[in-house]
Coordinates of C-alpha atoms in Angstrom, one line a residue:
X141 CA 55.4 -46.2 340.7
X142 CA 56.5 -45.2 337.3
X143 CA 54.0 -42.0 337.3
X144 CA 55.0 -40.9 340.2
X145 CA 58.6 -41.0 339.4
X146 CA 57.9 -38.7 335.8
X147 CA 55.6 -36.4 338.6
X148 CA 59.2 -36.2 340.5
X149 CA 61.0 -35.3 338.1
X150 CA 59.1 -33.3 335.9
X151 CA 58.9 -30.6 339.2
X152 CA 62.6 -31.0 339.9
X153 CA 63.4 -30.2 336.8
X154 CA 62.7 -27.3 336.2
X155 CA 65.1 -24.1 336.1
X156 CA 64.6 -22.4 339.5
X157 CA 64.4 -25.9 341.3
X158 CA 68.1 -27.6 339.7
X159 CA 69.7 -23.7 340.3
X160 CA 68.6 -23.8 344.1
X161 CA 68.8 -27.3 344.0
X162 CA 73.0 -26.9 343.0
X163 CA 73.0 -23.6 345.8
X164 CA 72.3 -26.3 348.2
X165 CA 74.2 -29.3 348.1
X166 CA 77.2 -26.1 347.5
X167 CA 75.9 -24.4 350.2
X168 CA 75.8 -28.0 351.8
X169 CA 79.5 -28.6 351.0
X170 CA 80.7 -25.5 352.2
X171 CA 79.3 -25.3 355.7
X172 CA 80.6 -29.1 356.4
X173 CA 84.3 -27.7 355.8
X174 CA 83.6 -25.4 359.4
X175 CA 83.6 -27.9 361.6
X176 CA 81.0 -27.2 364.3
X177 CA 78.7 -26.1 362.2
X178 CA 77.0 -29.1 360.9
X179 CA 73.8 -29.9 358.4
X180 CA 71.4 -29.4 361.8
X181 CA 72.7 -25.6 361.9
X182 CA 73.5 -25.1 358.1
X183 CA 69.4 -25.5 357.7
X184 CA 68.8 -23.9 360.3
X185 CA 70.3 -20.3 359.9
X186 CA 69.5 -20.5 355.7
X187 CA 65.7 -20.9 356.2
X188 CA 64.4 -18.1 356.8
X189 CA 66.0 -17.4 353.0
X190 CA 64.0 -19.7 352.3
X191 CA 60.2 -18.4 353.1
X192 CA 59.7 -16.2 350.3
X193 CA 60.6 -19.9 347.7
X194 CA 57.8 -22.3 347.2
X195 CA 57.9 -24.9 349.3
X196 CA 58.5 -27.9 346.8
X197 CA 61.8 -25.2 345.9
X198 CA 62.6 -24.5 349.0
X199 CA 62.2 -28.1 350.6
X200 CA 65.1 -29.1 348.0
X201 CA 67.4 -26.7 348.6
X202 CA 67.0 -27.1 352.4
X203 CA 68.2 -31.2 351.7
X204 CA 70.4 -30.4 349.3
X205 CA 72.3 -28.3 352.6
X206 CA 71.6 -31.4 354.4
X207 CA 73.0 -34.3 352.2
X208 CA 75.8 -32.0 351.1
X209 CA 77.0 -31.2 353.7
X210 CA 77.7 -35.0 355.0
X211 CA 80.0 -34.8 352.2
X212 CA 82.4 -31.4 352.8
X213 CA 82.4 -32.5 356.8
X214 CA 84.1 -35.6 354.8
X215 CA 87.7 -33.5 352.5
X216 CA 88.4 -32.1 356.4
X217 CA 87.9 -35.4 358.4
X218 CA 90.8 -36.3 355.2
X219 CA 93.2 -34.2 354.8
X220 CA 93.1 -32.3 358.6
X221 CA 91.6 -34.8 361.0
X222 CA 88.8 -32.6 361.4
X223 CA 86.0 -33.8 361.4
X224 CA 83.6 -30.9 359.7
X225 CA 80.3 -33.2 360.8
X226 CA 79.6 -35.6 363.6
X227 CA 78.8 -39.0 361.5
X228 CA 82.7 -38.1 359.3
X229 CA 84.7 -38.4 363.2
X230 CA 85.1 -42.4 362.0
X231 CA 86.5 -41.3 358.4
X232 CA 89.7 -39.4 360.3
X233 CA 90.5 -42.6 361.7
X234 CA 91.9 -44.0 358.1
X235 CA 91.2 -41.3 355.8
X236 CA 93.2 -39.5 357.5
X237 CA 95.8 -42.0 357.2
X238 CA 95.7 -41.8 353.9
X239 CA 96.4 -38.5 353.8
X240 CA 99.4 -38.4 355.3
X241 CA 100.4 -41.7 353.2
X242 CA 99.9 -39.4 349.8
X243 CA 96.9 -40.7 349.2
X244 CA 94.1 -38.3 349.6
X245 CA 93.3 -38.6 346.9
X246 CA 91.7 -41.3 346.2
X247 CA 90.0 -41.3 350.5
X248 CA 88.5 -38.2 349.2
X249 CA 87.2 -40.1 345.4
X250 CA 85.6 -43.3 347.3
X251 CA 84.6 -41.6 349.4
X252 CA 82.6 -39.4 346.6
X253 CA 81.7 -42.8 344.8
X254 CA 80.2 -44.3 348.7
X255 CA 78.7 -41.7 349.2
X256 CA 76.5 -41.2 345.3
X257 CA 76.2 -45.1 345.2
X258 CA 74.9 -45.3 349.1
X259 CA 72.3 -42.8 347.7
X260 CA 70.9 -44.2 345.8
X261 CA 70.2 -47.3 346.9
X262 CA 68.7 -45.9 349.5
X263 CA 66.4 -43.4 347.4
X264 CA 65.4 -46.4 345.4
X265 CA 64.6 -48.5 349.0
X266 CA 62.8 -45.6 350.4
X267 CA 60.6 -44.9 347.0
X268 CA 59.6 -48.4 346.8
X269 CA 59.4 -49.5 349.8
X270 CA 58.8 -46.0 352.2
X271 CA 55.6 -46.7 353.7
X272 CA 55.7 -50.0 355.0
X273 CA 59.8 -49.5 356.2
X274 CA 57.8 -47.3 358.8
X275 CA 54.8 -49.4 360.0
X276 CA 58.1 -51.4 360.8
X277 CA 59.8 -48.9 362.3
X278 CA 57.0 -47.9 364.7
X279 CA 57.6 -51.4 366.5
X280 CA 60.8 -50.8 367.5
X281 CA 59.9 -49.0 371.3
X282 CA 62.4 -48.8 374.3
X283 CA 63.7 -52.0 374.2
X284 CA 64.1 -52.7 370.7
X285 CA 66.4 -48.7 371.1
X286 CA 68.3 -50.4 373.1
X287 CA 69.4 -53.4 371.7
X288 CA 70.8 -51.5 369.1
X289 CA 72.5 -49.3 371.8
X290 CA 73.5 -52.2 373.1
X291 CA 74.8 -53.5 369.4
X292 CA 76.4 -49.5 369.4
X293 CA 79.1 -50.8 372.0
X294 CA 79.3 -53.9 371.1
X295 CA 81.7 -52.4 368.2
X296 CA 83.9 -50.8 371.1
X297 CA 85.7 -53.9 369.9
X298 CA 86.9 -53.4 366.3
X299 CA 87.4 -49.1 368.1
X300 CA 90.3 -51.0 370.5
X301 CA 93.5 -50.7 368.3
X302 CA 96.5 -53.1 370.5
X303 CA 94.5 -53.5 373.8
X304 CA 91.2 -54.1 374.3
X305 CA 90.9 -53.0 378.0
X306 CA 92.1 -49.6 376.7
X307 CA 89.6 -49.3 374.2
X308 CA 86.5 -50.4 377.3
X309 CA 87.5 -48.1 379.7
X310 CA 87.6 -45.7 377.2
X311 CA 84.5 -45.9 376.0
X312 CA 83.2 -46.3 380.3
X313 CA 85.1 -42.8 380.6
X314 CA 83.2 -41.8 377.3
X315 CA 79.5 -43.6 379.0
X316 CA 80.4 -41.2 382.7
X317 CA 81.1 -38.3 381.1
X318 CA 77.8 -39.4 379.1
X319 CA 75.4 -39.0 382.9
X320 CA 76.7 -35.1 383.1
X321 CA 73.3 -33.0 382.5
X322 CA 70.2 -33.7 383.0
X323 CA 68.9 -37.5 384.9
X324 CA 66.5 -38.5 382.2
X325 CA 64.0 -40.1 384.8
X326 CA 64.0 -37.6 386.8
X327 CA 65.2 -34.3 385.3
X328 CA 67.3 -33.5 388.2
X329 CA 71.1 -32.2 387.6
X330 CA 74.1 -34.4 388.0
X331 CA 77.7 -33.7 388.0
X332 CA 77.2 -29.8 386.3
X333 CA 78.5 -27.9 389.2
X334 CA 76.0 -25.5 388.7
X335 CA 76.5 -24.6 385.6
X336 CA 73.5 -23.6 383.4
X337 CA 75.8 -24.4 380.3
X338 CA 76.0 -28.5 381.5
X339 CA 72.4 -28.5 382.2
X340 CA 72.3 -30.6 378.2
X341 CA 75.3 -32.8 378.8
X342 CA 78.9 -32.4 378.0
X343 CA 79.0 -31.2 374.1
X344 CA 79.4 -33.8 371.7
X345 CA 80.9 -31.3 368.6
X346 CA 83.2 -29.0 371.2
X347 CA 84.4 -32.7 372.3
X348 CA 85.0 -34.0 369.1
X349 CA 86.8 -30.8 367.3
X350 CA 89.0 -30.8 370.2
X351 CA 89.6 -34.3 370.5
X352 CA 91.0 -34.7 366.5
X353 CA 92.1 -31.5 365.3
X354 CA 93.6 -29.9 368.2
X355 CA 95.1 -32.7 369.8
X356 CA 96.2 -33.6 367.2
X357 CA 98.0 -30.5 366.3
X358 CA 99.7 -30.2 369.8
X359 CA 101.4 -34.1 369.3
X360 CA 102.2 -32.7 365.9
X361 CA 103.5 -29.6 367.3
X362 CA 105.5 -31.6 370.2
X363 CA 107.0 -34.7 367.8
X364 CA 108.2 -32.0 364.8
X365 CA 106.1 -30.9 362.3
X366 CA 105.8 -33.1 359.1
X367 CA 107.0 -32.8 356.1
X368 CA 103.6 -31.4 353.3
X369 CA 102.7 -34.1 351.4
X370 CA 104.9 -34.5 348.2
X371 CA 102.5 -36.7 346.5
X372 CA 102.3 -36.7 342.4
X373 CA 99.0 -35.8 340.7
X374 CA 98.8 -39.6 339.4
X375 CA 99.7 -41.4 343.2
X376 CA 96.8 -39.1 344.5
X377 CA 93.9 -41.4 341.7
X378 CA 92.3 -44.0 342.9
X379 CA 93.0 -47.3 341.8
X380 CA 91.2 -50.1 340.4
X381 CA 92.5 -51.9 343.3
X382 CA 91.0 -49.8 345.4
X383 CA 87.8 -49.8 343.4
X384 CA 87.2 -53.2 343.9
X385 CA 88.5 -53.5 347.7
X386 CA 86.0 -50.7 348.5
X387 CA 82.4 -52.4 346.8
X388 CA 81.8 -55.4 349.1
X389 CA 82.4 -52.0 352.4
X390 CA 80.9 -49.5 350.4
X391 CA 77.3 -52.1 350.1
X392 CA 77.3 -53.4 353.6
X393 CA 77.1 -49.9 354.7
X394 CA 74.7 -48.7 352.6
X395 CA 72.3 -51.5 354.0
X396 CA 73.5 -51.3 357.6
X397 CA 72.3 -47.1 357.0
X398 CA 70.4 -47.8 355.3
X399 CA 68.4 -50.1 358.2
X400 CA 69.5 -48.2 361.1
X401 CA 68.4 -44.0 360.0
X402 CA 64.6 -45.8 359.7
X403 CA 64.4 -45.5 363.4
X404 CA 63.6 -42.5 365.0
X405 CA 67.2 -40.7 366.3
X406 CA 69.7 -43.5 365.5
X407 CA 71.2 -41.0 363.8
X408 CA 74.1 -41.2 360.5
X409 CA 76.9 -41.1 363.1
X410 CA 76.0 -44.5 365.2
X411 CA 75.2 -45.6 361.4
X412 CA 78.6 -44.6 360.7
X413 CA 80.2 -46.3 363.7
X414 CA 78.5 -49.3 363.7
X415 CA 79.4 -49.8 359.3
X416 CA 83.1 -49.7 360.8
X417 CA 83.3 -52.1 363.1
X418 CA 81.3 -54.5 360.5
X419 CA 84.0 -54.1 358.6
X420 CA 86.5 -54.5 359.9
X421 CA 85.5 -58.3 361.8
X422 CA 84.6 -59.3 358.1
X423 CA 87.1 -57.5 356.2
X424 CA 90.8 -59.7 355.0
X425 CA 92.4 -56.8 355.7
X426 CA 92.0 -56.2 359.4
X427 CA 95.5 -55.4 360.4
X428 CA 94.9 -52.2 358.3
X429 CA 92.5 -49.9 359.6
X430 CA 93.4 -47.5 361.5
X431 CA 96.5 -47.3 359.4
X432 CA 94.8 -46.1 356.2
X433 CA 92.1 -49.3 355.1
X434 CA 90.4 -47.9 352.0
X435 CA 87.6 -50.5 353.6
X436 CA 87.8 -47.8 356.9
X437 CA 86.9 -45.0 354.9
X438 CA 84.2 -46.2 352.2
X439 CA 82.0 -48.4 355.3
X440 CA 81.7 -45.0 357.0
X441 CA 80.9 -42.9 354.4
X442 CA 77.5 -44.9 352.5
X443 CA 76.4 -45.9 356.1
X444 CA 76.7 -41.8 357.0
X445 CA 74.8 -41.3 353.7
X446 CA 72.9 -43.5 353.1
X447 CA 71.0 -42.9 357.0
X448 CA 70.6 -39.3 356.3
X449 CA 68.3 -40.3 353.6
X450 CA 66.8 -42.9 355.5
X451 CA 65.9 -40.1 358.3
X452 CA 63.4 -38.7 355.5
X453 CA 60.8 -42.9 355.5
X454 CA 60.1 -41.5 359.3
X455 CA 60.0 -37.7 359.1
X456 CA 58.1 -38.1 355.5
X457 CA 55.5 -41.4 356.3
X458 CA 55.2 -40.0 360.2
X459 CA 55.5 -36.9 360.8
X460 CA 58.9 -38.1 363.2
X461 CA 62.2 -36.9 362.8
X462 CA 65.1 -39.1 362.3
X463 CA 67.3 -36.9 363.5
X464 CA 68.7 -33.5 364.2
X465 CA 68.3 -31.6 360.8
X466 CA 65.2 -33.6 359.9
X467 CA 63.6 -32.4 363.0
X468 CA 64.4 -28.7 361.7
X469 CA 63.1 -30.0 358.4
X470 CA 60.2 -30.5 359.7
X471 CA 59.3 -27.1 361.4
X472 CA 60.4 -25.7 358.2
X473 CA 57.4 -28.1 356.7
X474 CA 55.1 -26.8 359.2
X475 CA 56.5 -23.4 357.6
X476 CA 55.0 -23.9 354.7
X477 CA 51.3 -24.9 356.2
X478 CA 52.1 -28.8 355.3
X479 CA 51.7 -31.9 357.2
X480 CA 53.9 -34.6 357.0
X481 CA 52.2 -38.2 357.6
X482 CA 50.8 -41.2 355.4
X483 CA 48.5 -38.7 354.2
X484 CA 51.6 -35.8 352.9
X485 CA 51.9 -38.7 349.6
X486 CA 48.5 -38.1 348.7
X487 CA 47.4 -34.7 348.9
X488 CA 51.0 -33.5 348.2
X489 CA 52.6 -35.9 345.6
X490 CA 54.2 -33.1 343.6
X491 CA 55.6 -32.0 346.6
X492 CA 57.1 -35.4 347.9
X493 CA 58.3 -36.2 344.9
X494 CA 59.9 -33.8 343.5
X495 CA 62.1 -33.8 346.5
X496 CA 62.7 -37.5 346.7
X497 CA 63.5 -37.3 342.9
X498 CA 65.7 -34.3 343.9
X499 CA 67.4 -36.2 345.9
X500 CA 68.7 -37.6 342.6
X501 CA 69.7 -34.7 341.1
X502 CA 71.2 -33.5 344.0
X503 CA 73.7 -36.1 344.5
X504 CA 74.6 -36.6 340.8
X505 CA 75.4 -32.5 341.1
X506 CA 77.2 -33.6 344.4
X507 CA 79.0 -36.5 342.6
X508 CA 80.0 -33.9 339.6
X509 CA 81.2 -31.4 341.4
X510 CA 83.7 -33.5 343.6
X511 CA 84.9 -36.2 342.4
X512 CA 87.4 -34.9 339.6
X513 CA 88.1 -32.2 342.7
X514 CA 89.5 -34.9 344.8
X515 CA 92.7 -35.0 343.8
X516 CA 93.0 -30.9 344.1
X517 CA 91.1 -31.0 346.8
X518 CA 94.4 -33.2 348.4
X519 CA 96.8 -30.9 346.8
X520 CA 96.2 -28.5 350.4
X521 CA 98.3 -30.8 352.0
X522 CA 101.5 -29.5 350.0
X523 CA 100.8 -26.3 352.5
X524 CA 103.3 -26.0 354.5
X525 CA 102.7 -27.3 357.7
X526 CA 103.6 -23.8 359.8
X527 CA 100.8 -21.8 357.8
X528 CA 98.1 -25.6 357.7
X529 CA 98.2 -25.5 361.5
X530 CA 96.9 -21.7 362.6
X531 CA 94.4 -21.9 360.0
X532 CA 92.7 -25.7 361.8
X533 CA 93.4 -24.2 365.1
X534 CA 91.6 -20.7 364.1
X535 CA 88.9 -22.5 361.9
X536 CA 88.2 -25.1 365.0
X537 CA 87.8 -21.9 367.8
X538 CA 85.5 -20.4 365.0
X539 CA 83.4 -22.9 364.3
X540 CA 83.6 -24.2 368.3
X541 CA 81.9 -20.4 369.2
X542 CA 79.3 -20.6 366.2
X543 CA 77.5 -23.2 367.5
X544 CA 76.4 -21.4 370.2
X545 CA 78.0 -17.7 370.3
X546 CA 79.6 -17.7 373.8
X547 CA 83.1 -19.3 375.3
X548 CA 82.1 -22.2 376.8
X549 CA 82.5 -24.1 373.9
X550 CA 86.0 -23.0 373.1
X551 CA 87.2 -23.5 376.5
X552 CA 85.4 -27.0 376.2
X553 CA 87.2 -27.3 372.6
X554 CA 90.5 -26.3 374.0
X555 CA 90.3 -29.1 377.1
X556 CA 89.8 -31.7 374.5
X557 CA 92.4 -31.2 372.7
X558 CA 94.0 -31.0 375.6
X559 CA 92.9 -35.1 376.7
X560 CA 93.1 -35.7 372.8
X561 CA 97.3 -34.3 373.5
X562 CA 97.4 -36.7 376.5
X563 CA 95.6 -39.8 374.8
X564 CA 98.0 -39.1 371.9
X565 CA 100.8 -39.7 373.8
X566 CA 99.9 -42.2 375.7
X567 CA 98.0 -45.0 373.3
X568 CA 95.0 -44.3 374.6
X569 CA 91.9 -44.9 371.6
X570 CA 90.2 -41.7 370.6
X571 CA 86.9 -43.5 369.1
X572 CA 85.3 -45.2 371.4
X573 CA 85.2 -42.6 374.4
X574 CA 83.5 -39.9 371.3
X575 CA 81.0 -43.9 370.8
X576 CA 80.4 -43.7 374.3
X577 CA 79.5 -40.1 374.8
X578 CA 77.6 -40.2 372.0
X579 CA 76.2 -43.4 372.7
X580 CA 75.6 -43.0 375.8
X581 CA 72.3 -40.2 376.2
X582 CA 70.2 -42.1 374.2
X583 CA 71.5 -45.5 376.2
X584 CA 70.1 -43.9 378.9
X585 CA 67.2 -43.1 377.7
X586 CA 66.4 -46.4 376.3
X587 CA 67.3 -48.2 379.5
X588 CA 64.7 -46.2 382.1
X589 CA 62.4 -46.4 379.0
X590 CA 63.2 -50.0 379.5
X591 CA 63.4 -50.2 383.3
X592 CA 59.7 -48.5 383.4
X593 CA 58.0 -50.8 381.2
X594 CA 59.4 -53.8 382.8
X595 CA 58.6 -52.9 386.4
X596 CA 62.4 -52.5 386.6
X597 CA 63.0 -56.3 385.8
X598 CA 65.6 -55.5 382.6
X599 CA 64.5 -59.1 380.9
X600 CA 61.4 -57.9 379.0
X601 CA 63.9 -56.5 376.5
X602 CA 64.4 -61.1 376.3
X603 CA 60.6 -61.3 375.7
X604 CA 60.6 -59.0 372.1
X605 CA 61.2 -60.8 369.2
X606 CA 63.2 -58.5 367.2
X607 CA 65.3 -57.0 370.1
X608 CA 66.8 -61.0 370.6
X609 CA 67.8 -60.3 367.1
X610 CA 69.9 -57.2 368.0
X611 CA 71.3 -58.6 371.0
X612 CA 72.5 -61.7 369.2
X613 CA 73.5 -59.5 366.8
X614 CA 76.0 -57.7 369.2
X615 CA 77.7 -60.6 370.7
X616 CA 78.0 -62.1 367.0
X617 CA 80.0 -58.8 366.5
X618 CA 81.5 -58.9 369.2
X619 CA 82.1 -61.9 370.1
X620 CA 82.6 -63.9 366.9
X621 CA 86.4 -62.9 365.4
X622 CA 87.7 -64.1 368.7
X623 CA 85.3 -67.2 368.7
X624 CA 86.8 -67.6 364.6
X625 CA 90.3 -67.8 365.2
X626 CA 89.8 -69.8 368.4
X627 CA 88.0 -73.0 366.2
X628 CA 91.2 -72.7 363.5
X629 CA 93.8 -72.7 365.4
X630 CA 91.9 -76.0 367.1
X631 CA 92.1 -77.0 363.4
X632 CA 94.9 -76.4 362.5
X633 CA 97.6 -79.5 362.8
X634 CA 99.6 -79.4 366.4
X635 CA 103.7 -79.6 365.7

């Protein structure tokens, strides 16, 4: 292990690799700031620029774009309620509320700290137990994935706000919207109206931009633009109390993110939702969630960064992409004449360990780059909203157009914005709808495959020990707090 680390540091610490690692994390941060682009698009667009590089240098830069975009998406989520990355959606719930209270600097700082801690934790585990963990991940077939999706749906309770019924209704609506597109079993088009743009389903990123960014602007214009935040510089700096409250969420989010990130296809978006849901159930500050709880930023940010690094477990050890961005990176390996898999660690040790060590270096660069700048980023909220709102709308629509370079994406953002405005107007929670839309296609695919494996009998799920354990966790997450509160009330002496 020590010899591998020394080999990795000797590879990653060359001036050329350090330079391109910095270029990667800086470019990733900027890409994450632009709504709709995201790490997958950024890596795909910049991949041709690396063809003249050495393979290890190219992969170090592309990986830097990947985890740099995770933090870049957080900045706009906190400051203007515009998620730059899908995994940053959950951060808008409490991060933006902290910003409205003059605590944007603290939210960005804890996001940077949580991301760094989660990245280091996941990388240590990745280096230590990647091959055996990959073998364990192979045990997760369609049945186990179905249980994971049910666990994800169990977190709906955490995003429902004051009304569980409204949250459930929005989640069902999200699942129904997810049925638009090609049927997972037969491949026939459903609810598309013969529009080819809908064959791949309702685009999640465009809906996310519309609901959170455009909907927020429309709602603020109706109630009257808020006054610019005039918080003092010292009010933007994170406090010791907030750091203490964030220790547990960062630890739990890191573990959840790593475990889910190791599963092919689970991705960092689902990890951030589940981490937020778990945190809301166990936190002593439940009443603050959705109103600016520091835990609501620390947990999902830690989870999505841990998951981003854990995505490399199946990618490097099995040659199976852990998510969309690692699928593009897998293509990059092929272009450079490399074959990811168990033999890669033996045939290309300098490349593998140089790449893994570069994650440490890149995350240190991100921390040094973003932590001191967090209060300065927060000064953006001093801009009068008469100038800020047009900027938000412009970046939202341009970002949407850049995804597929067609006007269909722009219209999806517009109509999603109208829907987001109406939902805010009538107090309907948006997070359950987004969660249903994210999980829907994955849930349908796992459900179809499980049904086929059980010859139409879904009870086959109870024959798999791992699936049973995950389902038990889902029940505990959904019903545990209610049962605990009932037991406490029974123990209290009656008047």
